[in-house]
Structures are given as structure tokens and as C-alpha cells.
Short mmCIF file of C-alpha atoms in Angstrom, two decimals:
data_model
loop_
_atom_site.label_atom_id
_atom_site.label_comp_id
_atom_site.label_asym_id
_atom_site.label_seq_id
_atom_site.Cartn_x
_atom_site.Cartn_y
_atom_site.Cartn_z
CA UNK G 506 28.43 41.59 -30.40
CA UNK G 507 24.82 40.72 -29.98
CA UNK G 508 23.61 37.88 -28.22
CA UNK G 509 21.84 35.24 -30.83
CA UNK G 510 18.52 35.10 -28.17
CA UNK G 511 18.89 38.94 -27.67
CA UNK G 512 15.78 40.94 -29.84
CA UNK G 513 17.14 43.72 -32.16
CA UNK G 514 16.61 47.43 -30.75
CA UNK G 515 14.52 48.98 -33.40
CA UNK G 516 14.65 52.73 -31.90
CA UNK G 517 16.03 54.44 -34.97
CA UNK G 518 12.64 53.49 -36.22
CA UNK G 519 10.79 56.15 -34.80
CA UNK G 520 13.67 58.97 -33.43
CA UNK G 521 12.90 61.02 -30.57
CA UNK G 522 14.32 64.41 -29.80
CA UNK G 523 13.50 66.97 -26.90
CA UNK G 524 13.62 70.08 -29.17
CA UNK G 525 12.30 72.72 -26.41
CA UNK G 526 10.41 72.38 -22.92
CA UNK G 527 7.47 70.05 -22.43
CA UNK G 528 7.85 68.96 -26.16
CA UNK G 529 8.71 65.96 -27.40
CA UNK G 530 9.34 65.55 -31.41
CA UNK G 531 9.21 62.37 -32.77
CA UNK G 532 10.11 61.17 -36.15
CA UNK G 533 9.30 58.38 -38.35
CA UNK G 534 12.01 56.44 -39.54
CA UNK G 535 12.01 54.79 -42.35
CA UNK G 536 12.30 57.03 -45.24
CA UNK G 537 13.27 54.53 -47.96
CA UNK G 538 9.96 52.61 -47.61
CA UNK G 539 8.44 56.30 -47.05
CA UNK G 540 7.86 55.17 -43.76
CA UNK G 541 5.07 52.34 -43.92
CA UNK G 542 3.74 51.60 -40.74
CA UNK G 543 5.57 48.18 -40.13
CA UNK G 544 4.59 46.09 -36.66
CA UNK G 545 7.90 46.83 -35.61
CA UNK G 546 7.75 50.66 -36.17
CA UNK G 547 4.19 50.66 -34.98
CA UNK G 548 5.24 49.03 -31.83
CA UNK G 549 8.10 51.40 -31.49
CA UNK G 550 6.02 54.53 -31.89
CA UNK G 551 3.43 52.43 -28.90
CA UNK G 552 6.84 52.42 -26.57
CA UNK G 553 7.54 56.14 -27.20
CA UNK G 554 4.36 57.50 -26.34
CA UNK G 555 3.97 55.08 -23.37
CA UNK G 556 6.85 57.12 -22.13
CA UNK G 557 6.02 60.33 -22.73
CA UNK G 558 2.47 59.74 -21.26
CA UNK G 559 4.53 58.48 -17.72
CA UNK G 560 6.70 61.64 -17.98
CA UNK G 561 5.45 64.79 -16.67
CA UNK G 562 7.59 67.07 -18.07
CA UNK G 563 6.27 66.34 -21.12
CA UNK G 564 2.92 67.88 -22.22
CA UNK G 565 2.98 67.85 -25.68
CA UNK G 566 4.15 65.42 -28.68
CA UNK G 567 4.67 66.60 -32.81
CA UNK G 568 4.25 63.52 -34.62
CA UNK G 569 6.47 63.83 -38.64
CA UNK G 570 8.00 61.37 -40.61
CA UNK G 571 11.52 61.51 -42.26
CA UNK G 572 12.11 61.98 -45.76
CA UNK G 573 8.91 62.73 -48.42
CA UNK G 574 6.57 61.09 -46.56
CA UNK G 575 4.15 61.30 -42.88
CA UNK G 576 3.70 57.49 -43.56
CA UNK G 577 2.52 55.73 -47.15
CA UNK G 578 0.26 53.41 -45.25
CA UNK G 579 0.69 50.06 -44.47
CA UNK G 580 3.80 47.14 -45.22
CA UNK G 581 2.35 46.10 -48.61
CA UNK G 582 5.48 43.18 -48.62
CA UNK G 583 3.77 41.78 -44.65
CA UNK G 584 0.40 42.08 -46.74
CA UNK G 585 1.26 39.81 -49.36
CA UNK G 586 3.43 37.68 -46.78
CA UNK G 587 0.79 37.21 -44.23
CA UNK G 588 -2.83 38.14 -45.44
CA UNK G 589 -5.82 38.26 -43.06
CA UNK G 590 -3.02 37.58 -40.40
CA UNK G 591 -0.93 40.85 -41.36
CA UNK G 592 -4.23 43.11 -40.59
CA UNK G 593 -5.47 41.31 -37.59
CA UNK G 594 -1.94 40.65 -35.36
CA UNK G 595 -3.33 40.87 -32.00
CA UNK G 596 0.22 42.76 -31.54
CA UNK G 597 -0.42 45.14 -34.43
CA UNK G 598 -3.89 45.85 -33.34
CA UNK G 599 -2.50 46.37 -30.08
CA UNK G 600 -0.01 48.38 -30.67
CA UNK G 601 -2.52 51.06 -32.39
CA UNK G 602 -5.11 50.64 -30.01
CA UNK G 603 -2.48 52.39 -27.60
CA UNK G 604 -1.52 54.99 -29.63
CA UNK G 605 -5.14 55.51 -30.23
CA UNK G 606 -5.63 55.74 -26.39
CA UNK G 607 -2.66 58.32 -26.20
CA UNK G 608 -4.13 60.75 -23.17
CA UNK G 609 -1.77 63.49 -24.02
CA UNK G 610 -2.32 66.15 -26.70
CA UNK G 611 -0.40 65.34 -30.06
CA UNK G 612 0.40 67.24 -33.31
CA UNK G 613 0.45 66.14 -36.80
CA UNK G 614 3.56 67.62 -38.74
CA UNK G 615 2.33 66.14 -42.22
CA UNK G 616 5.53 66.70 -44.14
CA UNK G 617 4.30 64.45 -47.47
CA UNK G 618 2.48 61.63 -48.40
CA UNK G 619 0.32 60.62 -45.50
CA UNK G 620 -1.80 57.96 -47.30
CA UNK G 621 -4.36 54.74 -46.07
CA UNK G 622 -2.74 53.90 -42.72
CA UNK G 623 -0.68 57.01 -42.55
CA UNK G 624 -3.58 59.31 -42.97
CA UNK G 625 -5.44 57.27 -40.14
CA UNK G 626 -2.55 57.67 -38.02
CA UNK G 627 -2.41 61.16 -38.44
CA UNK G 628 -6.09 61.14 -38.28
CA UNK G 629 -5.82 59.92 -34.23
CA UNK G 630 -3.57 62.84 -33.15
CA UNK G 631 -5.34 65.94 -32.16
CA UNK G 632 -3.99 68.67 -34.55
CA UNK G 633 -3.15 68.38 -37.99
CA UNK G 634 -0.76 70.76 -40.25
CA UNK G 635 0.07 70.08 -43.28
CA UNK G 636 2.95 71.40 -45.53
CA UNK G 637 2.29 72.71 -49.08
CA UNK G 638 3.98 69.30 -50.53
CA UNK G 639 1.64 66.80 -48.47
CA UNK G 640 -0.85 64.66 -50.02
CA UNK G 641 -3.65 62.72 -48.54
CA UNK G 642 -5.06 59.43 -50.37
CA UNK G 643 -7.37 56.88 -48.89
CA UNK G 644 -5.73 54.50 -51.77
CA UNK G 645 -6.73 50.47 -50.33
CA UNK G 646 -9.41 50.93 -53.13
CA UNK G 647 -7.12 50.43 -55.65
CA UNK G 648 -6.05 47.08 -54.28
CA UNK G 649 -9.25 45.67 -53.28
CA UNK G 650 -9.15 46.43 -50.12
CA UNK G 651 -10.80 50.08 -47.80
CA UNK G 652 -9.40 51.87 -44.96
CA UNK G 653 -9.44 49.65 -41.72
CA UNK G 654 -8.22 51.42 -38.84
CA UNK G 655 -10.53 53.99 -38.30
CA UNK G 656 -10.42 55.70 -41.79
CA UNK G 657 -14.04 55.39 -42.39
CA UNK G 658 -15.08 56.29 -38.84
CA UNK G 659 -13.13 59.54 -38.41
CA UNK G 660 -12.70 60.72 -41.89
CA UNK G 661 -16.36 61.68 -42.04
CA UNK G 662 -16.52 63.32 -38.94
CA UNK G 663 -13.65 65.86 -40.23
CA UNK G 664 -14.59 66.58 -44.23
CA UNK G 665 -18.00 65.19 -44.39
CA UNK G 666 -19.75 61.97 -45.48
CA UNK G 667 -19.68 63.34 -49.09
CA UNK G 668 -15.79 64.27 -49.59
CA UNK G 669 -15.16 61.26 -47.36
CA UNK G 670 -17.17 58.50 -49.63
CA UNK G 671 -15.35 60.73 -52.64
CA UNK G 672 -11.60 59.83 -51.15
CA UNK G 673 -12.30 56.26 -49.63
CA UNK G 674 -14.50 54.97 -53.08
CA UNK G 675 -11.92 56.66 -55.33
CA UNK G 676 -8.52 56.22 -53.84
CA UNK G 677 -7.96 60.00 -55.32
CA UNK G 678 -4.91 61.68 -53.96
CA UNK G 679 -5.99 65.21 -52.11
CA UNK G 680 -4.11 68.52 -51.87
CA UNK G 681 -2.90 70.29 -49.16
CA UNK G 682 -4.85 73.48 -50.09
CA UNK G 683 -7.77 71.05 -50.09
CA UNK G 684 -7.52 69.17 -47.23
CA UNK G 685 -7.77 72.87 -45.35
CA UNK G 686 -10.22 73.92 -47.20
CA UNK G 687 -12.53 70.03 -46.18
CA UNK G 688 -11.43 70.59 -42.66
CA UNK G 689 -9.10 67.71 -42.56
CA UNK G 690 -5.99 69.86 -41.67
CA UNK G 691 -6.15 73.23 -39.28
CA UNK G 692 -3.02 75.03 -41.05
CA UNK G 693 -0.88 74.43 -44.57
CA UNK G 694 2.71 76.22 -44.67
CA UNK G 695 5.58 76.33 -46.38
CA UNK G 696 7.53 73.26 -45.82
CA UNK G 697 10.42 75.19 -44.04
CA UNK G 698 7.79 76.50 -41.47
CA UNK G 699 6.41 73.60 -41.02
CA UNK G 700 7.99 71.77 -38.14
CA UNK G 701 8.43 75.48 -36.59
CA UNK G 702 5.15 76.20 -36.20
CA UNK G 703 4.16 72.72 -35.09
CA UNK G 704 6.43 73.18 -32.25
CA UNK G 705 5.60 76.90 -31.41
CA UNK G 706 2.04 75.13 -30.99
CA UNK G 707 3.59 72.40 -29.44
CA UNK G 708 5.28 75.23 -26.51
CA UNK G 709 2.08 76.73 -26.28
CA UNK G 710 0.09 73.85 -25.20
CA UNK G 711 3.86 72.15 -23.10
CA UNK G 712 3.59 75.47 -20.78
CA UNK G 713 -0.41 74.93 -19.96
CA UNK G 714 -1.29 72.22 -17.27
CA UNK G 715 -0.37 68.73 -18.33
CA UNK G 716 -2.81 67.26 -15.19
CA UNK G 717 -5.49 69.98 -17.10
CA UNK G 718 -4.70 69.48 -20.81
CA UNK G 719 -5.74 65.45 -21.28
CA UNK G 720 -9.15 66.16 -19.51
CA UNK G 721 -9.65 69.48 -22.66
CA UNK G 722 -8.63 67.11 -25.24
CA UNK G 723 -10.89 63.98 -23.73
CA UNK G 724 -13.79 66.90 -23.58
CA UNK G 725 -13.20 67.83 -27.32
CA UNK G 726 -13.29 64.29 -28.55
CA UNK G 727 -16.17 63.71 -27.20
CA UNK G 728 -17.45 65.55 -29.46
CA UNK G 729 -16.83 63.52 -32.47
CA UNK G 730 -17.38 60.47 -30.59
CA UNK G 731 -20.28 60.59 -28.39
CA UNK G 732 -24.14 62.19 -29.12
CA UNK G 733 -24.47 66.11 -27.92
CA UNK G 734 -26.25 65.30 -24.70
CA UNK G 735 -23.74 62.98 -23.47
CA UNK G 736 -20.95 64.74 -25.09
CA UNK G 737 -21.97 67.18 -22.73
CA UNK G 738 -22.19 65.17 -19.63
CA UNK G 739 -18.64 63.99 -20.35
CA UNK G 740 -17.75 67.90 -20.74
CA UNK G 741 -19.49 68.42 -17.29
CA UNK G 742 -17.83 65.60 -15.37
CA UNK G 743 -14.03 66.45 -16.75
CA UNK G 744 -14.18 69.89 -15.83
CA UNK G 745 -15.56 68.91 -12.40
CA UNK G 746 -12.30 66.75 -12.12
CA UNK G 747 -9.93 69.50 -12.49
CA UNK G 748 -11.61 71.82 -9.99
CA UNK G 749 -9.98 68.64 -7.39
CA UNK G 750 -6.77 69.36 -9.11
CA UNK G 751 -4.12 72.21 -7.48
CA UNK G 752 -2.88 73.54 -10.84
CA UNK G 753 -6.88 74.41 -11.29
CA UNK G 754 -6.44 76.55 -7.86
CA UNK G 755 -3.28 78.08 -9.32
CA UNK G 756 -4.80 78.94 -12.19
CA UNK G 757 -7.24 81.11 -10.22
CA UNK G 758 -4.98 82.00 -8.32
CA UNK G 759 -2.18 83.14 -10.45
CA UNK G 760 -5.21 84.98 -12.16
CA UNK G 761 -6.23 87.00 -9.08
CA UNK G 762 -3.30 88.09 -8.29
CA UNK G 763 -1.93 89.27 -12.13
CA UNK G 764 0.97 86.59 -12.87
CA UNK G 765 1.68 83.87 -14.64
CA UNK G 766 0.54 80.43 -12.81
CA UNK G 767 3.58 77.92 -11.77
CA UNK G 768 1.56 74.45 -13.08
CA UNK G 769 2.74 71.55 -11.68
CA UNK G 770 0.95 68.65 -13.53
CA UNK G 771 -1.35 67.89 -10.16
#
């Protein structure tokens, strides 16, 4: 029995399974609300990745949701509840912030309907494919209301100002074929390929360096984030941190000598 004072355990709402080396696959969980980002599964997905940022053995994370759905955006029945206070919980807020600031490379597995909140949380992991039955939206239109946690910052910088003003003014549901076609996804596959493929990517990038493979993905953000000239300082300065690290020297190393490199993570 559970102690009155004792919080519930709300694990099963984001699942977490160690489907091959380096890779960890986790799974939105709540497939009968098509998985709206609640605080508590927001704050559950926060306490996963905190983990598998502190674990070294794991250098990559594939990001799906259960059932028809990525995520259908945010807890409409906390919106109505709470108001203002349901968009700016210093918990909520916090809780994305961290997944935001998630150092390690992440995949999208868009499996459905990843729509307002859903498509900005796919939107902050660092490769997207979609399956033939997904649909993107940027629907808060339609309720009064825009995207608000990042939508109209990094939309743009994927499909354009043009398509992105098009999706965010009209609320209009987009196509997978689409969405590769605007940038906004790298790959579309059938659905039964699509969590294989995510974590044959996934392997790929697990067996690389995971000391190496946060400084590659903070250079390629920079990108989108900073302008070119100090985009490319930031490029400079990362890869003048891994020449202190030793799986840099194994890398040349491994290469001189014709065999694989053993990484470490150092």
C-alpha cells in the first residue's frame, strides 16, 4: 500500500527501453489523451534524459510516442483549469527548458500527430523522421492562442518564414510527404520501418564518441542559433576542445594504424 504523504511514480508516463548499445528508446505514454504533454509527463521525460545525459553508455536517445500520436500538444483540460498559470508553471517551464538543454544527440520517431506543443518538442531534438501517417499542425490558432515554446523561433529556421507564417496563421494540418519536402523532417517511411531506421541511426551515432558527439551537435546548432561569424567561432572553439579529449587521439590513432577506434567517452 502507498503511503498517503508518498508522491505517485508516474514512470509509465514516458517508458524507457535499452533496445541495442548506446541507445536509449523512449516512449510517450499516454496514448488515450494521444499523449498531451502534461506537467507530470513533461517532468518525467526531464528525469529520463537527466539520466541518460549522466550515463555514458548511452550516446544516443529516439524520442516516439505510443499509440497514433508523437504528442497532440498541450493538456487542453490544465488550460481551461489553470489559464495564464498552466503556460507559465515555473515547473513546466522548467521542465522544458531541460529537455531543451539536452547535450546529447536525440531522434524524433514521429509516429502520428505531432501537433502545437508536440511539434515543438519534436522540433528541439536533433533529427526528425517521420512515418507516412504523421501529421504536423501548429493548431493554438484555432483557439486564440500561437505556438509558445519555441514554435515560432525554430519553425522558420527549418521550412522558411513563408511556410512557417502559412502553418502558425492557419492552424493547417501538414503531410508527411510535405514536411520532407519544407525541410521540417530528414526522412518519411513506412510506419513499420519507422522505429527501425530511427534506431539503425540511433547505433550509428551510439558507436561514435559520446565525449565527441555533444560538442558536433552544439557546433550544428549554432548554426540556427547564432550569426555566421560567431557561429563559426563557436565551431572553432568546440573542435579545439576535443583535440584535449583522448577519444580525439584514438580517433587518429585508430586511423593510422587501419582499425576501428575503441572510444571511451573521454
Amino acid at each position: 500500500m502507498t503511503d498517503a504523504n508518498e508522491m505517485p511514480s508516474h514512470d509509465d508516463l514516458v517508458l524507457a527501453e535499452r533496445p541495442a548499445a548506446g541507445v536509449l528508446l523512449l516512449t510517450l505514454n499516454r496514448p488515450e489523451k494521444l499523449n498531451a504533454l502534461s506537467k507530470a509527463l513533461l517532468s518525467t521525460l526531464r528525469d529520463r534524459l537527466a539520466v541518460a545525459e549522466a550515463d555514458g553508455s548511452i550516446g544516443c536517445v529516439v524520442l516516439t510516442g505510443a499509440g497514433r500520436a508523437f504528442a497532440a500538444g498541450a493538456d487542453i483540460h490544465d488550460m481551461l483549469a489553470r489559464g495564464l498559470a498552466s503556460y507559465a508553471d515555473p515547473e513546466r517551464l522548467a521542465s522544458w527548458r531541460a529537455i531543451e538543454a539536452f547535450a546529447k544527440p536525440m531522434i524524433a520517431a514521429i509516429n502520428g500527430y505531432a501537433l502545437g506543443g508536440g511539434l515543438e518538442l519534436a522540433l528541439l531534438c536533433d533529427i526528425l523522421l517521420a512515418s507516412e501517417v504523421a501529421r504536423f499542425a501548429t493548431p493554438e490558432i484555432k483557439l486564440g492562442s500561437f505556438p509558445g515554446d519555441g514554435g515560432t523561433q525554430r519553425l522558420p529556421r527549418l521550412v522558411g518564414q513563408s511556410f512557417a507564417m502559412q502553418m502558425v496563421l492557419t492552424g493547417a494540418m501538414v503531410d508527411a510527404v510535405l514536411a520532407e519536402r519544407k525541410g521540417l523532417v530528414s526522412e518519411v517511411l513506412a510506419a513499420e520501418r519507422l522505429l527501425p531506421r530511427a534506431l539503425e541511426i540511433a547505433g550509428d551515432i551510439a558507436c561514435r564518441s559520446v565525449a565527441i558527439t555533444p560538442l558536433a551537435k552544439r557546433a550544428v546548432r549554432a548554426a540556427a542559433e547564432a550569426p555566421l561569424a560567431e557561429g563559426l567561432a563557436i565551431e572553432h572553439a568546440l573542435v579545439v576542445d576535443s583535440f584535449a579529449t583522448e577519444d580525439r587521439t584514438e580517433g587518429l590513432r585508430a586511423f593510422a594504424e587501419k582499425r576501428e577506434p575503441v572510444f571511451r567517452g573521454r
